[in-house]
Coordinates of C-alpha atoms and ligand atoms in Angstrom, one line a residue:
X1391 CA 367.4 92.2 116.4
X1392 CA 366.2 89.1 115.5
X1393 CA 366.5 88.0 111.7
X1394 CA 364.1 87.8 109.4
X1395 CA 361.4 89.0 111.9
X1396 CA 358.5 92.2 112.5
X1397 CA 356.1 92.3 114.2
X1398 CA 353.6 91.1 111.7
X1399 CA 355.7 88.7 110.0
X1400 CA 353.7 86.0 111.3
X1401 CA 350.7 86.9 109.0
X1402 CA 353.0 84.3 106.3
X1403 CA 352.7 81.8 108.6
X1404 CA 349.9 78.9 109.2
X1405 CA 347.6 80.1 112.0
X1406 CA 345.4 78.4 114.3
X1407 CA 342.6 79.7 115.8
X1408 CA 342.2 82.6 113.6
X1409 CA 339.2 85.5 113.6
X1410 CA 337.7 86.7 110.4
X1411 CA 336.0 89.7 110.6
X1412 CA 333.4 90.6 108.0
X1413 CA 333.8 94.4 108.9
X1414 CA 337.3 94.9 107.3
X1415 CA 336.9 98.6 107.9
X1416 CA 336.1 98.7 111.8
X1417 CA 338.5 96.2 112.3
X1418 CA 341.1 98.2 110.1
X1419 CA 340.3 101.1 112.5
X1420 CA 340.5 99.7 115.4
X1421 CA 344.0 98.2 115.0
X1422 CA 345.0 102.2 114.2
X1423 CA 343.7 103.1 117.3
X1424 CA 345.7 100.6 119.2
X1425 CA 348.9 101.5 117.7
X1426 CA 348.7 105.0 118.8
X1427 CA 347.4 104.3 122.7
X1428 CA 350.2 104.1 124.8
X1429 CA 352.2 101.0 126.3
X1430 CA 349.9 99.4 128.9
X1431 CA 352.8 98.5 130.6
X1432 CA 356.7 99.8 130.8
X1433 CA 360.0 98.1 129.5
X1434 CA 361.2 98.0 133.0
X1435 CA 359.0 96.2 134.7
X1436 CA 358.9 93.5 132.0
X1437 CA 362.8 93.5 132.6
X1438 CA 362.0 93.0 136.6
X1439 CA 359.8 90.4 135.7
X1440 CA 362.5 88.7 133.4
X1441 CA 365.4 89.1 136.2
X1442 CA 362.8 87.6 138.8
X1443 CA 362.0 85.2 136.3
X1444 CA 365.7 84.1 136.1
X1445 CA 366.0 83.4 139.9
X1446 CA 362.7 81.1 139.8
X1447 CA 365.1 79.1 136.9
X1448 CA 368.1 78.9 138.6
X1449 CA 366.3 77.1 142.1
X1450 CA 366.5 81.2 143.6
X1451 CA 362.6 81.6 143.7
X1452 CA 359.0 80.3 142.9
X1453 CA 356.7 81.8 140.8
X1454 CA 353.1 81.6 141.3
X1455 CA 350.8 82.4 138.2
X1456 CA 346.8 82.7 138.6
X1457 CA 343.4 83.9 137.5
X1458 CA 340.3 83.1 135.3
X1459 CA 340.3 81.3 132.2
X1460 CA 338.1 83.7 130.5
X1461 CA 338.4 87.7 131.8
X1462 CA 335.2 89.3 131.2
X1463 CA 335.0 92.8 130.3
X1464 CA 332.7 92.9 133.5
X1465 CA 335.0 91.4 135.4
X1466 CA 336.7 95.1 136.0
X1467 CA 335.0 96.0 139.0
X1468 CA 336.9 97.1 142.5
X1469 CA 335.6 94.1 144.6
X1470 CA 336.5 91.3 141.8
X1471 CA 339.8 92.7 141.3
X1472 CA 340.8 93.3 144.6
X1473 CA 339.6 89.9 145.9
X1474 CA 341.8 88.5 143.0
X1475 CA 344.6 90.4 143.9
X1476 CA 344.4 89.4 147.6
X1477 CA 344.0 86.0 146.9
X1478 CA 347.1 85.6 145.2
X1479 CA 348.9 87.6 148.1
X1480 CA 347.8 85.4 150.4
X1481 CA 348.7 82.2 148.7
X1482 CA 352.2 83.8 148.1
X1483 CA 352.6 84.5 151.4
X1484 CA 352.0 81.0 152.2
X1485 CA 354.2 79.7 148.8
X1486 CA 357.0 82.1 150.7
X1487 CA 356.7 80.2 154.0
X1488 CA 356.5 76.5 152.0
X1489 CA 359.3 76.9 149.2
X1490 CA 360.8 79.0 151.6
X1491 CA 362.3 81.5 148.7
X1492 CA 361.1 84.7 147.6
X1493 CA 357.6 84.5 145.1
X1494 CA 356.7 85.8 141.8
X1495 CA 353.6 86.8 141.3
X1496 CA 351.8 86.6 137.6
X1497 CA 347.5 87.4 137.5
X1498 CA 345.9 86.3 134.7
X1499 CA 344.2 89.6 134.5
X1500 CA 343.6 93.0 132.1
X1501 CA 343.8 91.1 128.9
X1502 CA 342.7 87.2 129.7
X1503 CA 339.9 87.6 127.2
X1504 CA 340.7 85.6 123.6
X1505 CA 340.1 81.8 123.6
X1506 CA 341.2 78.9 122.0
X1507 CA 337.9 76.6 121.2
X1508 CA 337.4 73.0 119.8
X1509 CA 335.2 74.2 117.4
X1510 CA 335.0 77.9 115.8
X1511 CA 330.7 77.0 115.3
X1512 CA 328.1 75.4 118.0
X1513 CA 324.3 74.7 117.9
X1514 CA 322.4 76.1 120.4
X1515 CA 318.5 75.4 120.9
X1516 CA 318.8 74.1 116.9
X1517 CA 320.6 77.4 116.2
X1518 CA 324.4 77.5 114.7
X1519 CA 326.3 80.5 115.5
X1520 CA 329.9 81.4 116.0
X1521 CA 331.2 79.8 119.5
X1522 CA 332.2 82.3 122.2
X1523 CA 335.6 83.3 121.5
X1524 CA 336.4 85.9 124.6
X1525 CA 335.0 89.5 125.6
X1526 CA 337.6 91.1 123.3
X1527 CA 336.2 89.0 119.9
X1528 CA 332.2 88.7 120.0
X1529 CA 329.7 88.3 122.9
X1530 CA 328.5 85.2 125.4
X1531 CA 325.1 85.7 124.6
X1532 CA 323.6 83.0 122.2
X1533 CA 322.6 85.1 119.3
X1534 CA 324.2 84.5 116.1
X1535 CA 324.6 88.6 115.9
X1536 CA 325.7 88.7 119.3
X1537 CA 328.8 86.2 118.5
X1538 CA 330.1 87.8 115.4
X1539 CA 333.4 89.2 115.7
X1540 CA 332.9 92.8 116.5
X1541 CA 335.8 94.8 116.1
X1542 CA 335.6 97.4 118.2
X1543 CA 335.6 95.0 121.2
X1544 CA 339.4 95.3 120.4
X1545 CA 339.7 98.7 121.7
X1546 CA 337.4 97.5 124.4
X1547 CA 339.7 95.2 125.8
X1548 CA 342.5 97.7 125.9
X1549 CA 340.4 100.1 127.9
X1550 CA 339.5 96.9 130.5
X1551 CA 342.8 96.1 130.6
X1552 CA 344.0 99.6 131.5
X1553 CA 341.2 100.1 134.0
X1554 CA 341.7 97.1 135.6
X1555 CA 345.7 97.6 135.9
X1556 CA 345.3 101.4 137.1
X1557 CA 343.2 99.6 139.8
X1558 CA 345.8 97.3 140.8
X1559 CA 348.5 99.2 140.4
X1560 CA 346.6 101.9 142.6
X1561 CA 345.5 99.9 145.7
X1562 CA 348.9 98.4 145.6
X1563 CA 350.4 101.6 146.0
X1564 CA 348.0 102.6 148.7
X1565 CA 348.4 99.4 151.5
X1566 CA 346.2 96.8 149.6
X1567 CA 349.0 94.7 150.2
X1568 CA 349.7 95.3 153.8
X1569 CA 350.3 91.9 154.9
X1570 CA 349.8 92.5 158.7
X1571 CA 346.6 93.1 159.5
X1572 CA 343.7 92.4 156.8
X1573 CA 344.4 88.8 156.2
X1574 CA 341.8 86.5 157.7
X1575 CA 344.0 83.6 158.7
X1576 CA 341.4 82.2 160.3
X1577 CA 340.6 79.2 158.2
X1578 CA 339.2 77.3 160.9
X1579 CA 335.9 77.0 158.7
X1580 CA 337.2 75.2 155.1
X1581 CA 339.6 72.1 157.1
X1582 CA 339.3 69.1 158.1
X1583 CA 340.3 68.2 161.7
X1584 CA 342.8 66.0 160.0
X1585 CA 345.1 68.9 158.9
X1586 CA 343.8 71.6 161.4
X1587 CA 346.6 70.6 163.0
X1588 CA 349.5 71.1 159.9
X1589 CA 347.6 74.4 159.2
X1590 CA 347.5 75.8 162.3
X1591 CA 351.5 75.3 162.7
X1592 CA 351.7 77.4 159.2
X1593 CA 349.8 80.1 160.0
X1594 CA 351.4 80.7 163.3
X1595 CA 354.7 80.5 161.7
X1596 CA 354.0 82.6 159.0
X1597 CA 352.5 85.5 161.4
X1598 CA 355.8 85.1 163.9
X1599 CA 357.8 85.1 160.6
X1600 CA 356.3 88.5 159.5
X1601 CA 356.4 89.9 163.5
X1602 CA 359.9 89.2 163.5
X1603 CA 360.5 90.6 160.3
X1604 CA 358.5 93.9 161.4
X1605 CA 360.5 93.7 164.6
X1606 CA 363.9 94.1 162.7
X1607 CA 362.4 96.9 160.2
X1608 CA 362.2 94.6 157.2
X1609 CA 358.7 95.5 155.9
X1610 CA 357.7 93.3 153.2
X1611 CA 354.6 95.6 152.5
X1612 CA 356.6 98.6 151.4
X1613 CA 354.2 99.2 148.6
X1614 CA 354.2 98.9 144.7
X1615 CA 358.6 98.6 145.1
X1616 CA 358.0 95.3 147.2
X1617 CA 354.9 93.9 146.7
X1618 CA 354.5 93.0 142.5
X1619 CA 351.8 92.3 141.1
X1620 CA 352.7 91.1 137.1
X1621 CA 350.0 90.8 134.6
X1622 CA 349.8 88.0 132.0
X1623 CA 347.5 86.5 129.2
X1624 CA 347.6 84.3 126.5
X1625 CA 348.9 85.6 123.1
X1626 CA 346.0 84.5 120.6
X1627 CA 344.9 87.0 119.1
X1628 CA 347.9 88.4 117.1
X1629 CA 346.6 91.5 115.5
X1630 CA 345.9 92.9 119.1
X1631 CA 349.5 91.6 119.7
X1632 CA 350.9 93.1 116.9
X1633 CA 349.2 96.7 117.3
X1634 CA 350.2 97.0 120.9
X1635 CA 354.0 96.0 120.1
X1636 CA 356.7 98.6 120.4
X1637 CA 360.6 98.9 118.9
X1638 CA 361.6 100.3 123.2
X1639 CA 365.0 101.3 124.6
X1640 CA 365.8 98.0 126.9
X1641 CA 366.6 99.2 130.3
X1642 CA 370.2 98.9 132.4
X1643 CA 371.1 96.1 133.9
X1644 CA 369.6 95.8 137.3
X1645 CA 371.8 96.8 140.0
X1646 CA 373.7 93.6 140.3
X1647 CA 374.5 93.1 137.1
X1648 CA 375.5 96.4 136.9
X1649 CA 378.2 96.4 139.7
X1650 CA 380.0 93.4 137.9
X1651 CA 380.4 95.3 134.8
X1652 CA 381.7 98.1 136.5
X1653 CA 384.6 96.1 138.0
X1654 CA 385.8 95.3 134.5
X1655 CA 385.7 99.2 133.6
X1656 CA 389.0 101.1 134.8
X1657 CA 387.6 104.1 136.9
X1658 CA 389.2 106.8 134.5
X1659 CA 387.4 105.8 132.0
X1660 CA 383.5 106.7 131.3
X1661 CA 381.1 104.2 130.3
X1662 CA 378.6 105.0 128.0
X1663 CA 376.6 101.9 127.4
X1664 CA 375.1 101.4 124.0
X1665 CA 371.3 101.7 123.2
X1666 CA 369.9 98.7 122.8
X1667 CA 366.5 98.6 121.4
X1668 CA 364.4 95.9 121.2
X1669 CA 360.7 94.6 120.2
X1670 CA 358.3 94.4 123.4
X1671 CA 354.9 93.1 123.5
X1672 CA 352.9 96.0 126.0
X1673 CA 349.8 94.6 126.2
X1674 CA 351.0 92.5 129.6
X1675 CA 354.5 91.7 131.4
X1676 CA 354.4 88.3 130.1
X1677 CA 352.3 86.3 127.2
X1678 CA 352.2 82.4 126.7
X1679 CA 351.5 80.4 124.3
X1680 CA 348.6 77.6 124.2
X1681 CA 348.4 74.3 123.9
X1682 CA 346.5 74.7 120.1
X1683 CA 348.7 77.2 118.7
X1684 CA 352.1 76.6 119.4
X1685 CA 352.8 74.5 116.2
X1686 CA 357.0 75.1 115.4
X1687 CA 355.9 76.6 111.5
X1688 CA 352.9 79.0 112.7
X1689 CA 352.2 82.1 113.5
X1690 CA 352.3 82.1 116.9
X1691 CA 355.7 80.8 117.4
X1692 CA 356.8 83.3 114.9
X1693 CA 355.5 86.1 116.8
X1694 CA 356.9 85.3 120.1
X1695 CA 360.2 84.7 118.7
X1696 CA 360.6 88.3 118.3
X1697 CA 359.6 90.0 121.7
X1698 CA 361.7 90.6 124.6
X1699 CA 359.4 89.5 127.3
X1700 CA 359.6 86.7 129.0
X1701 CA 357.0 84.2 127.5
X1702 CA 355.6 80.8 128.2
X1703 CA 354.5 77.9 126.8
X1704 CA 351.8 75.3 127.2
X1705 CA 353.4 71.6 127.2
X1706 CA 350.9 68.5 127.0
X1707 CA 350.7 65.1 125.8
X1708 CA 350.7 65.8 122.0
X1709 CA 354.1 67.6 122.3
X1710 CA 357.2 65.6 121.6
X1711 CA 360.6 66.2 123.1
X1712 CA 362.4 66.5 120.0
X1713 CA 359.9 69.3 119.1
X1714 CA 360.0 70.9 123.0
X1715 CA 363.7 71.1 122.0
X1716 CA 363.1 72.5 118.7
X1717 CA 360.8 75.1 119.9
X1718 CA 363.2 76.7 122.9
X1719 CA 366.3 76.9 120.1
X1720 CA 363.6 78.8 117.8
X1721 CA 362.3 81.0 121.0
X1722 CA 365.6 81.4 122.7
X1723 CA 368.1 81.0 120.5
X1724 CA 370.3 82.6 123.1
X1725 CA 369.8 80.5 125.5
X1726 CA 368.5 83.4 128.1
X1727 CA 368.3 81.6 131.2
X1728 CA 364.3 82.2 132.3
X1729 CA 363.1 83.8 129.1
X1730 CA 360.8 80.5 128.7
X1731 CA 358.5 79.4 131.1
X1732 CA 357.5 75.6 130.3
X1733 CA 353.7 75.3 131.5
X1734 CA 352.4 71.6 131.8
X1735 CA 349.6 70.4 131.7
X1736 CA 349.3 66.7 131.0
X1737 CA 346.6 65.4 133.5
X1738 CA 347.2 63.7 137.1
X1739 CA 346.8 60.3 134.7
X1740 CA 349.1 61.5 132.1
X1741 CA 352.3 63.2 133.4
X1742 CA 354.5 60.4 135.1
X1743 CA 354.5 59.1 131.3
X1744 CA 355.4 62.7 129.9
X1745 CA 357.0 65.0 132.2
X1746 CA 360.8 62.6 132.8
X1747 CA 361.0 62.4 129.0
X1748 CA 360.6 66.4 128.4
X1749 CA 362.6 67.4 131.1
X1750 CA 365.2 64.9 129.9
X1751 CA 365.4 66.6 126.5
X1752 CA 365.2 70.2 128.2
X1753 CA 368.7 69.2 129.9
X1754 CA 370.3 67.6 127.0
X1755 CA 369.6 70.7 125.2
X1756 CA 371.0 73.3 127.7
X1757 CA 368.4 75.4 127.6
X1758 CA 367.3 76.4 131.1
X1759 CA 363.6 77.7 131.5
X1760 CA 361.3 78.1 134.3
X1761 CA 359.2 74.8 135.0
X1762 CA 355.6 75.8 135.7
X1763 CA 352.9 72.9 136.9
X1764 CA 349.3 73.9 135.2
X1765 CA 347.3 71.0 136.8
X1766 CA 344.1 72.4 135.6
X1767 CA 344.0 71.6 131.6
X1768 CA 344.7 68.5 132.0
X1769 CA 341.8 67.3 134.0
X1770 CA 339.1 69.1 133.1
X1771 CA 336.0 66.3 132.5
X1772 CA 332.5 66.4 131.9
X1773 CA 329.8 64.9 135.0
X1774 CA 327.2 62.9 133.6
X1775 CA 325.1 65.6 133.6
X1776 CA 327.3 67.4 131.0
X1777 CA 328.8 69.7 133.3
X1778 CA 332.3 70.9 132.9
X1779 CA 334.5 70.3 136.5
X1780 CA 338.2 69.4 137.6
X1781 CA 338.6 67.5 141.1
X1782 CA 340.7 69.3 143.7
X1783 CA 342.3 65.7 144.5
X1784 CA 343.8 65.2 141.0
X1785 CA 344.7 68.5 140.6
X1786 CA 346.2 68.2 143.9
X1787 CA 347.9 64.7 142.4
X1788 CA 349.8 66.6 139.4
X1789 CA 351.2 68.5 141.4
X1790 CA 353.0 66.6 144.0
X1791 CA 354.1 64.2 140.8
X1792 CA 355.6 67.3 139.6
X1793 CA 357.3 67.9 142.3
X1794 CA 358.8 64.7 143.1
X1795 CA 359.5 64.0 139.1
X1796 CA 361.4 67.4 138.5
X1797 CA 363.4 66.3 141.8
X1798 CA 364.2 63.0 140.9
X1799 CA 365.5 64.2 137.4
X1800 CA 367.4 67.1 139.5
X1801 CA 365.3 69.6 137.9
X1802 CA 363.8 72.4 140.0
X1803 CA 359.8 73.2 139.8
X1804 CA 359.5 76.7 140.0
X1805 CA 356.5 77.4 140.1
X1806 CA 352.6 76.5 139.4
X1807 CA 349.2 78.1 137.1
X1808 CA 346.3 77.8 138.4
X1809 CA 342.8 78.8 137.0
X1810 CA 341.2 80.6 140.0
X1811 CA 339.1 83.8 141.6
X1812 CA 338.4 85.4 144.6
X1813 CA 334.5 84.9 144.4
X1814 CA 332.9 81.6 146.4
X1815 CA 331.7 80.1 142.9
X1816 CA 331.1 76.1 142.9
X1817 CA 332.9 74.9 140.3
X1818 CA 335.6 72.6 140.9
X1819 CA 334.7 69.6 143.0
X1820 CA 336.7 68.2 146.0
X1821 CA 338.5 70.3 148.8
X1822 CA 338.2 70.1 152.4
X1823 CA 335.0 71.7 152.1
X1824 CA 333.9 69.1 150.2
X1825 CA 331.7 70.3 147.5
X1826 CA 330.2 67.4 145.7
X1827 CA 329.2 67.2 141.6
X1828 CA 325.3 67.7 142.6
X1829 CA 326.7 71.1 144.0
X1830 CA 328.4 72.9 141.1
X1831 CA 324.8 74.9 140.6
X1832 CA 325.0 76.9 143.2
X1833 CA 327.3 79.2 141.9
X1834 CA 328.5 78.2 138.2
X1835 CA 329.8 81.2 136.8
X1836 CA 333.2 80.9 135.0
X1837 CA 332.4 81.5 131.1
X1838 CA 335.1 78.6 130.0
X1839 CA 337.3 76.4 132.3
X1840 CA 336.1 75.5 135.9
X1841 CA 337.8 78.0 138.1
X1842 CA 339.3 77.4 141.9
X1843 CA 337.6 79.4 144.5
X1844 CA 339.2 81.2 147.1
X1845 CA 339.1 78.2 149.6
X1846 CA 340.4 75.6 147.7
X1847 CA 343.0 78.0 146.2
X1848 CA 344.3 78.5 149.6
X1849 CA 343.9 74.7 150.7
X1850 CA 346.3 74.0 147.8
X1851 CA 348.4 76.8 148.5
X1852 CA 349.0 75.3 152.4
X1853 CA 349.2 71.8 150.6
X1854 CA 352.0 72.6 148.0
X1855 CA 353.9 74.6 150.9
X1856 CA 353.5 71.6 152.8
X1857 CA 354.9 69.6 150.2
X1858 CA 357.9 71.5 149.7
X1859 CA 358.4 71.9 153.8
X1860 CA 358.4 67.9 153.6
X1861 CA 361.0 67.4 150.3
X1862 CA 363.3 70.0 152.2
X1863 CA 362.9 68.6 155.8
X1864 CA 364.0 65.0 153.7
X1865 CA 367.0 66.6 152.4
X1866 CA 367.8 68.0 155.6
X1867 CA 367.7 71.7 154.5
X1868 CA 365.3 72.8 157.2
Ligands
PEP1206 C1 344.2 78.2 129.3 O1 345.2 78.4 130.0 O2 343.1 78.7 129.6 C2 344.2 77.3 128.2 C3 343.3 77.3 127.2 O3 345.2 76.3 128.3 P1 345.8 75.3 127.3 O4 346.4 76.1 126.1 O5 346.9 74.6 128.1 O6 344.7 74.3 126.9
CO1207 CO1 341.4 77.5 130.8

């Protein structure tokens, strides 16, 4: 067990971001509720995400991690969660084809509520009132009663999130994910004639690909086995954190692993392998850290250094690399290959300055996490009109300067985050569809961050496969 630490030992720490509730009774209540519901998610898959987690590290695999900034309690409904989840198979079926190694999928989904805000009060028509802070802390509507922190929205969130996991885990089970037939390849209407062409080549490649592998009785659509679906969200909100984290059994060694111990074990001897036990966050198979709150002496870090899941952090400008170094030896002081997942987010201007300089120190220090591009937080602006967008073509631009920076440093990137959703909202500008600022109107809906919708999302999934078809046709691999 890790020294020094519970799970509410962070409370002695500085924290960022933190709720007060007026209601110390409702909110006392509610965090005894949550520590009696049950896990929302087991000890083994967290430890099949981790092992997966470890391949995307060590070059093996790629991880693609996606959703909405802000989860609305609404947003648990059958069509939104299955168009999220089919989204993100399609794009990983394209990431498979592109990286051309086996993909990780992480939603941001059943529990992306809390978030981190500029400023914990706004003025609205003259009025100040609390600023929205996420479904699972006060409400959107502008009504100073409205945004108070409300308690029982803590229990709230749990139910979402369970609902909205049964669901997945449900019509995963039951052929969601049968990657045959329901896909509409037929993207014909969101290119350009310019890369028709490239896209074209993909998607017959990918359909003779899964043919073939239909043909020879490999079935990548076996069902929940085959076809994961991990949940994530950010760890803000601590108490919820804290509430829904167990002391577990950790489970065997995955096969593998397991056959290599045996070989060290005479035969007449029998094995009984010790109990390990250790602290698991269960609200989601993997929690990250923010930008705001992942100071080395607060709370947050505190917390995280204490569960076993794998967990990520958010990497930007403001972060040194002496401090990036300081933080991984505080996090994983064991140096477990793939427990950390680095998230950056510097901006398409910002990270040919940042990036070399941060993976430099990551290498120097030994410590050897999963490098995940977010291009989205970095280059979020305003229009003149005041409304909040990100341009496909920069996001697009982070990207491929990740890419190409982590392979000139001989660093792999494993993986991208991406703010995104299934729904045709108008949001983000640029794309082949081209959807200009006077536009975004249409369909404005996200309740923070300008979201992705489902044709740009695939246009940069077919990009980013692209781009690793090219590196790897350079180096001769293909
Ligand atoms: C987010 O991922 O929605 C977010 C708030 O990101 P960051 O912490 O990188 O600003
Ligand atoms: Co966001």
């Amino acid at each position: 067990m890790t020294a020094d630490w519970t799970p509410g030992s962070w409370a002695t720490k500085p924290i960022k971001q933190e709720v007060v509730y007026d209601d110390a009774k409702g909110f006392q209540a509610a965090l005894a509720k949550l520590q009696k519901l049950p896990p929302l998610v087991t000890t083994q898959e967290i430890s099949n995400l981790k092992e997966n987690l470890k391949n995307v590290a060590l070059g093996k695999a790629f991880v693609l991690q996606g959703g909405d900034c802000a989860e609305l309690f609404d947003y648990c409904d059958q069509d939104m969660i299955e168009a999220k989840i089919k989204l993100l198979l399609q794009m990983s079926l394209i990431l498979i084809w592109g990286a051309n190694r086996p993909v990780v999928r992480i939603a941001r989904i059943a529990g992306q509520f809390a978030k981190p805000r500029s400023s914990p009060m706004e003025v609205i028509n003259g009025v100040e009132m609390p600023s929205f802070r996420g479904d699972n802390i006060n409400g959107f509507t502008a009504d100073p009663e409205t945004r108070r922190p409300d308690p029982s929205r803590l229990v709230s969130a749990y139910f979402h999130s369970a609902a909205t996991l049964n669901y997945m885990r449900a019509s995963l089970s039951s052929g969601l994910a049968d990657l045959h037939s329901p896909l509409d390849w037929n993207l014909g209407h969101i290119i350009t004639p310019s890369i028709k062409e490239k896209y074209e080549q993909i998607v017959t490649r990918v359909k003779d690909a899964l043919r073939f592998m239909h043909t020879v009785g490999i079935d990548i659509d076996r069902g929940a086995e085959t076809v994961d679906i991990y949940t994530s969200h950010e760890g803000l909100l601590l108490e919820y954190e804290q509430s829904l984290t167990r002391l577990l059994k950790t489970p065997a060694p995955p096969h593998s692993s397991r056959k290599t111990t045996a070989t060290t074990i005479p035969p007449h001897q029998t094995h009984v392998p010790p109990t390990i036990t250790s602290h698991y966050a269960t609200s989601a198979h993997f929690l990250w850290i923010g930008d705001r709150t992942r100071q080395i002496d607060g709370a947050h870090i505190e917390f995280f250094r204490g569960i076993a899941n794998p967990i990520g952090i958010k990497i930007g400008p403001s972060m040194s690399p002496d401090e990036l170094t300081r933080i991984l030896n505080v996090v994983n002081p064991t140096h477990e290959i793939g427990k950390v997942t680095l998230i950056s987010r510097y901006g398409a201007a910002k990270i040919a300055q940042y990036l070399p300089g941060h993976i430099a120190a990551v290498q120097a220090s030994g410590h050897i996490p999963v490098w995940q591009c977010d291009p989205m937080h970095g280059n979020t602006q305003s229009t003149p009109s005041g409304v909040k967008t990100r341009h496909f073509s920069e996001i697009l631009s982070e990207l491929r300067q990740a890419l190409e920076i982590h392979r000139a440093a001989g660093s792999f990137l494993g993986g991208m985050h991406l703010e995104l959703t299934g729904e045709a909202v108008t949001e983000c500008v640029g794309g082949a569809a081209g959807l200009t600022e006077e536009g975004l109107g249409e369909r404005y809906t996200t309740f923070c961050d300008p979201r992705l919708n489902e044709k740009q999302a695939l246009e940069l999934a077919f990009l980013v496969a692209g781009f690793y078809r090219e590196m790897d046709e350079v180096d001769g691999a293909v």
